[in-house]
Short mmCIF file of N, CA and C in Angstrom, two decimals:
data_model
loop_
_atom_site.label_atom_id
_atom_site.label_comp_id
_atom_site.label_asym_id
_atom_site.label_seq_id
_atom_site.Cartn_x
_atom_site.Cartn_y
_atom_site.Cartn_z
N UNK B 1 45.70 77.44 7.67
CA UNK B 1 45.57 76.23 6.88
C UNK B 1 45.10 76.60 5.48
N UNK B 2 46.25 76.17 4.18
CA UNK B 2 45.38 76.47 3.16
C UNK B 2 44.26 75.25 2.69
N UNK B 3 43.25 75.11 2.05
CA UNK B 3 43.13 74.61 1.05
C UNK B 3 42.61 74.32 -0.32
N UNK B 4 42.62 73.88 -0.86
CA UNK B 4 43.20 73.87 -2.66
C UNK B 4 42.11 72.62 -3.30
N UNK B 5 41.27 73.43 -4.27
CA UNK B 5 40.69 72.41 -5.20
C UNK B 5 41.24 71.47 -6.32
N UNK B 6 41.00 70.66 -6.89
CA UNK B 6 41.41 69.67 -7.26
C UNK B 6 40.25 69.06 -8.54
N UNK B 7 41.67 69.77 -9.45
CA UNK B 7 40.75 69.36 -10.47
C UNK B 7 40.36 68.20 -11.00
N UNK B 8 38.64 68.03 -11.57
CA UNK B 8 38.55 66.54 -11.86
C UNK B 8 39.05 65.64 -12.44
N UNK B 9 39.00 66.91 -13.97
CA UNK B 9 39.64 66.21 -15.44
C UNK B 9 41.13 65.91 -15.03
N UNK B 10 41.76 66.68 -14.86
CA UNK B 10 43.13 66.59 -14.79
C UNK B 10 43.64 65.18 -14.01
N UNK B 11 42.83 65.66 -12.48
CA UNK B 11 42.69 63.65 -11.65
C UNK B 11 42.70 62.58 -12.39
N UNK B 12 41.28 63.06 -13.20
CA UNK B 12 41.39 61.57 -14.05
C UNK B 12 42.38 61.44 -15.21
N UNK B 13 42.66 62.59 -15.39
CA UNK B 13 44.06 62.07 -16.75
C UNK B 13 45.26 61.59 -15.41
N UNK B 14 45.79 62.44 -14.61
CA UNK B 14 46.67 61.64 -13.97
C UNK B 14 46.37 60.43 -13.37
N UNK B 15 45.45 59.81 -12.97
CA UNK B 15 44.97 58.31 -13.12
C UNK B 15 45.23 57.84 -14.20
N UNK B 16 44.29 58.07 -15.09
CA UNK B 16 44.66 57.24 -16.31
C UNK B 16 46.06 57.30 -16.85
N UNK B 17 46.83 57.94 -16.72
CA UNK B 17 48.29 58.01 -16.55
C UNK B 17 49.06 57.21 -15.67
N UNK B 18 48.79 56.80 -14.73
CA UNK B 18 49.30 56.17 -14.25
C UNK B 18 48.82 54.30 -14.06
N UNK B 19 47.52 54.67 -14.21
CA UNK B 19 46.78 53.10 -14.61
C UNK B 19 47.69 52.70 -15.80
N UNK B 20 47.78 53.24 -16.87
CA UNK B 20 48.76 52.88 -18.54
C UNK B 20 49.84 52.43 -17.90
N UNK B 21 50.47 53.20 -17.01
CA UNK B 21 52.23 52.88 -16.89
C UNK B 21 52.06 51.85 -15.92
N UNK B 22 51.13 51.52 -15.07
CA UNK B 22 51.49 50.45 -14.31
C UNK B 22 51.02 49.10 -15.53
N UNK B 23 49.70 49.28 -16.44
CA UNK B 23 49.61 47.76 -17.35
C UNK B 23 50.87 47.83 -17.81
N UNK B 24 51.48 49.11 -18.89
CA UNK B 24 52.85 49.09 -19.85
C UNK B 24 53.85 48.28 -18.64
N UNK B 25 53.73 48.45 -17.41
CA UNK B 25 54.94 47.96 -16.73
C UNK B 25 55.13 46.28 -16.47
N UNK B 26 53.46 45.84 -16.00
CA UNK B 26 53.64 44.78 -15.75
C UNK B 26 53.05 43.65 -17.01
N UNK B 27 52.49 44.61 -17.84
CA UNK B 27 51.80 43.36 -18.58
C UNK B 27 52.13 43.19 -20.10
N UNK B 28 52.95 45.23 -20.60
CA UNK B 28 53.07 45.10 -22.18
C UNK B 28 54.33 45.10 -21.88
N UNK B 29 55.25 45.00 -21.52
CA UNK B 29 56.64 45.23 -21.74
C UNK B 29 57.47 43.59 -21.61
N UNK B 30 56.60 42.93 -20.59
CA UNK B 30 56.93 41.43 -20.53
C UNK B 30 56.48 40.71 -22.19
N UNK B 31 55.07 41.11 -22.30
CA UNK B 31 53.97 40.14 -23.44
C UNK B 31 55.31 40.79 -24.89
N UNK B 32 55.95 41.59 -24.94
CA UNK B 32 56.42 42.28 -25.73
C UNK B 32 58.24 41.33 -25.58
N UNK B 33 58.68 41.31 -24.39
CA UNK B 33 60.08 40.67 -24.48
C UNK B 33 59.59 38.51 -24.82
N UNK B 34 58.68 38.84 -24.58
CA UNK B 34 58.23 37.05 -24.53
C UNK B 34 58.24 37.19 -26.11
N UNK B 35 57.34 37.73 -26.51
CA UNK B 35 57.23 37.62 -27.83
C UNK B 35 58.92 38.05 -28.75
N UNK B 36 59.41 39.08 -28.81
CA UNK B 36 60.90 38.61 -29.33
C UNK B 36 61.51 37.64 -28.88
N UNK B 37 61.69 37.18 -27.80
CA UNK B 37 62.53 36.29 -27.17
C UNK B 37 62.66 34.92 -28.19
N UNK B 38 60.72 34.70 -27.91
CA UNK B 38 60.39 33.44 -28.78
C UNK B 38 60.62 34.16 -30.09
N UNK B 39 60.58 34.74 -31.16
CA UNK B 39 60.36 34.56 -32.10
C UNK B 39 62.07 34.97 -32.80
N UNK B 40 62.80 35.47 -32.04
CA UNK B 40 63.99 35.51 -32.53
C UNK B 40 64.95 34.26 -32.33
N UNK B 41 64.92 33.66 -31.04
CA UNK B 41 65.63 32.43 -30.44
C UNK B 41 64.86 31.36 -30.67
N UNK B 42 63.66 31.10 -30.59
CA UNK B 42 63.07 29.66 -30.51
C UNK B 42 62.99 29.23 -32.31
N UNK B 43 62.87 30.00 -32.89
CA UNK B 43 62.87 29.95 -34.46
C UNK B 43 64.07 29.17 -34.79
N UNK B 44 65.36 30.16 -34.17
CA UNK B 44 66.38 29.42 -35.06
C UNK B 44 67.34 28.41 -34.35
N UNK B 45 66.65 27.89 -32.94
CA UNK B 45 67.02 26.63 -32.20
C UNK B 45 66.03 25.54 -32.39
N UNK B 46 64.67 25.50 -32.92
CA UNK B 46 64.05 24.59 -32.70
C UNK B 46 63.05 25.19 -34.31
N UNK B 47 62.54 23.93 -34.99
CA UNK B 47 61.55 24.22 -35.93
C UNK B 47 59.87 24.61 -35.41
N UNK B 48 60.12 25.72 -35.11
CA UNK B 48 58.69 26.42 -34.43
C UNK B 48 58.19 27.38 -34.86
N UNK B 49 56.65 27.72 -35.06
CA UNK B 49 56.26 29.09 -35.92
C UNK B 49 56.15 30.40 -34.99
N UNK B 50 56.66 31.14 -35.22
CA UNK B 50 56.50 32.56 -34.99
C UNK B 50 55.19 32.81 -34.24
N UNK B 51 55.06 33.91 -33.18
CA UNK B 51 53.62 33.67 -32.14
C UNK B 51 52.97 35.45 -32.29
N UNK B 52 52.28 35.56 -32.07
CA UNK B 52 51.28 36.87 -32.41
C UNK B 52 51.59 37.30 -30.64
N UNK B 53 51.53 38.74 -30.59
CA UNK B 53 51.35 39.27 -28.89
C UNK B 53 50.35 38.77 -28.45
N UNK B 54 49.36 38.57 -29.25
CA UNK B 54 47.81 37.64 -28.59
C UNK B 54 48.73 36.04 -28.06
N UNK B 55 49.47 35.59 -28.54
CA UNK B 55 50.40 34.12 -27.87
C UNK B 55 50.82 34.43 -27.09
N UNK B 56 51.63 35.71 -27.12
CA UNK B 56 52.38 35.57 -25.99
C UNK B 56 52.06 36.18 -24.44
N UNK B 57 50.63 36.96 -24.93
CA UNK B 57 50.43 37.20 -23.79
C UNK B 57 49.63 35.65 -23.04
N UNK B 58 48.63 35.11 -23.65
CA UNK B 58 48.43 33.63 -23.38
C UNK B 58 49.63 32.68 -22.77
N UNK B 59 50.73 33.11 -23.20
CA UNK B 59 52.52 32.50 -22.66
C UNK B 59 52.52 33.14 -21.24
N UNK B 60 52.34 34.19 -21.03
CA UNK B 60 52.87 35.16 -20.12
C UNK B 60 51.81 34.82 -19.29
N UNK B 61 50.59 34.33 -19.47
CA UNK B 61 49.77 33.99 -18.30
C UNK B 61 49.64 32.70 -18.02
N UNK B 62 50.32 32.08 -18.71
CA UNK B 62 50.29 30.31 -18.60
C UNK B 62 51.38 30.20 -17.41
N UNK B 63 52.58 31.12 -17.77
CA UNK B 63 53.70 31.41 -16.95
C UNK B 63 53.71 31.14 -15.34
N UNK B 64 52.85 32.72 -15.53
CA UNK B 64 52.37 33.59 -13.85
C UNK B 64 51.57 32.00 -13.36
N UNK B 65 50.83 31.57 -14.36
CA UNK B 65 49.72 30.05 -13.83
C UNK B 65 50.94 29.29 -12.85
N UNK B 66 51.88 28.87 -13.64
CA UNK B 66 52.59 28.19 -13.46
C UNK B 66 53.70 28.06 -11.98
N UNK B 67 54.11 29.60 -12.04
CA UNK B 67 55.15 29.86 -11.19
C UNK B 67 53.80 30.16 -9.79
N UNK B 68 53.34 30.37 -9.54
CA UNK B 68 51.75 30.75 -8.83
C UNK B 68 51.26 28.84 -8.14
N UNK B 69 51.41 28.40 -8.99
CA UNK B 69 50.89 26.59 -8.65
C UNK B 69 51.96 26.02 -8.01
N UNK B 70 53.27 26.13 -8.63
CA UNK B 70 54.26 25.85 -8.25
C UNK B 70 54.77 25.83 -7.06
N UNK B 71 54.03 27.06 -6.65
CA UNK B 71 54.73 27.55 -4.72
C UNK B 71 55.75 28.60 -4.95
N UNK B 72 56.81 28.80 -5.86
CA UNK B 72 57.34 29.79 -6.14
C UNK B 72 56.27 31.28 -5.95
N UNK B 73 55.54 31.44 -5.90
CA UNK B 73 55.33 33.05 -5.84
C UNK B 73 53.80 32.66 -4.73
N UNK B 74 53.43 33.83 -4.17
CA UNK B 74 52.61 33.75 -3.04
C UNK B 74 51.92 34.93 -3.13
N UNK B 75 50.63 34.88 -3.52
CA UNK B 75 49.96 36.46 -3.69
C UNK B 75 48.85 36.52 -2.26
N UNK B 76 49.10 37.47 -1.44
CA UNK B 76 48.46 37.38 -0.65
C UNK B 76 47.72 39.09 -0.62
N UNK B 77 46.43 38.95 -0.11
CA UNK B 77 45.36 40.27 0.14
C UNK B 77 45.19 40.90 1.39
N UNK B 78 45.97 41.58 2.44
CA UNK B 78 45.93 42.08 3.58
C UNK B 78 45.07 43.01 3.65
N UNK B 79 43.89 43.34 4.31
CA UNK B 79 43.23 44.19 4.94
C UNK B 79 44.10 45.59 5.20
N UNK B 80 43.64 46.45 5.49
CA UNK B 80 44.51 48.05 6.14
C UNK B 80 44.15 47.78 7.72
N UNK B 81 43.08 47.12 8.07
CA UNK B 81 43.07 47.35 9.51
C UNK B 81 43.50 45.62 10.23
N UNK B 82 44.44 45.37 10.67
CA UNK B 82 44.94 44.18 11.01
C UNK B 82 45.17 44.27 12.33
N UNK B 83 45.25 43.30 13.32
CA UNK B 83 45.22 43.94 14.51
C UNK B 83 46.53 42.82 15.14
N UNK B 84 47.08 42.94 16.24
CA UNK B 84 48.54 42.56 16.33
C UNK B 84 48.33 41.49 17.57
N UNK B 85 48.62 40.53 17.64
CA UNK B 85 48.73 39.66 18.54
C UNK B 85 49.93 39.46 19.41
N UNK B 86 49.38 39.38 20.32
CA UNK B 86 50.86 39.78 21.80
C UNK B 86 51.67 38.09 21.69
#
């Protein structure tokens, strides 16, 4: 059996590496298409001012509020130890 130490620093950079890409995935890349979306299309269909990423992330969570109240989406918290009913 071998086994192998594990470095700290490095752990925590590959954490923090991967903590970044999961916010960049779910939280800057949306707050980022919301914000062009609105400010390229809603501008020149409707007389509306231009929104800061601070709006649109406020958009992007009014959203999740929304679709979340709605019944459309269902966030649920499962335990690891669940036990099975016959």
């Amino acid at each position: 059996m071998r086994s192998f130490r594990v470095n700290t620093f490095g752990a925590a950079v590959l954490l923090s590496t991967l903590l970044m890409g999961v916010l960049g995935a779910f939280v800057l890349i949306p707050v980022a298409c919301i914000q062009w979306t609105w400010n390229s299309l809603a501008t020149q269909l409707f007389s509306v001012p231009l929104i800061s990423a601070w709006q649109a992330t406020l958009l992007y969570i009014a959203a999740g509020c929304l679709l979340y109240l709605s019944g459309l989406i269902h966030i649920e918290i499962k335990s690891g130890s669940s036990t099975l009913e016959p």
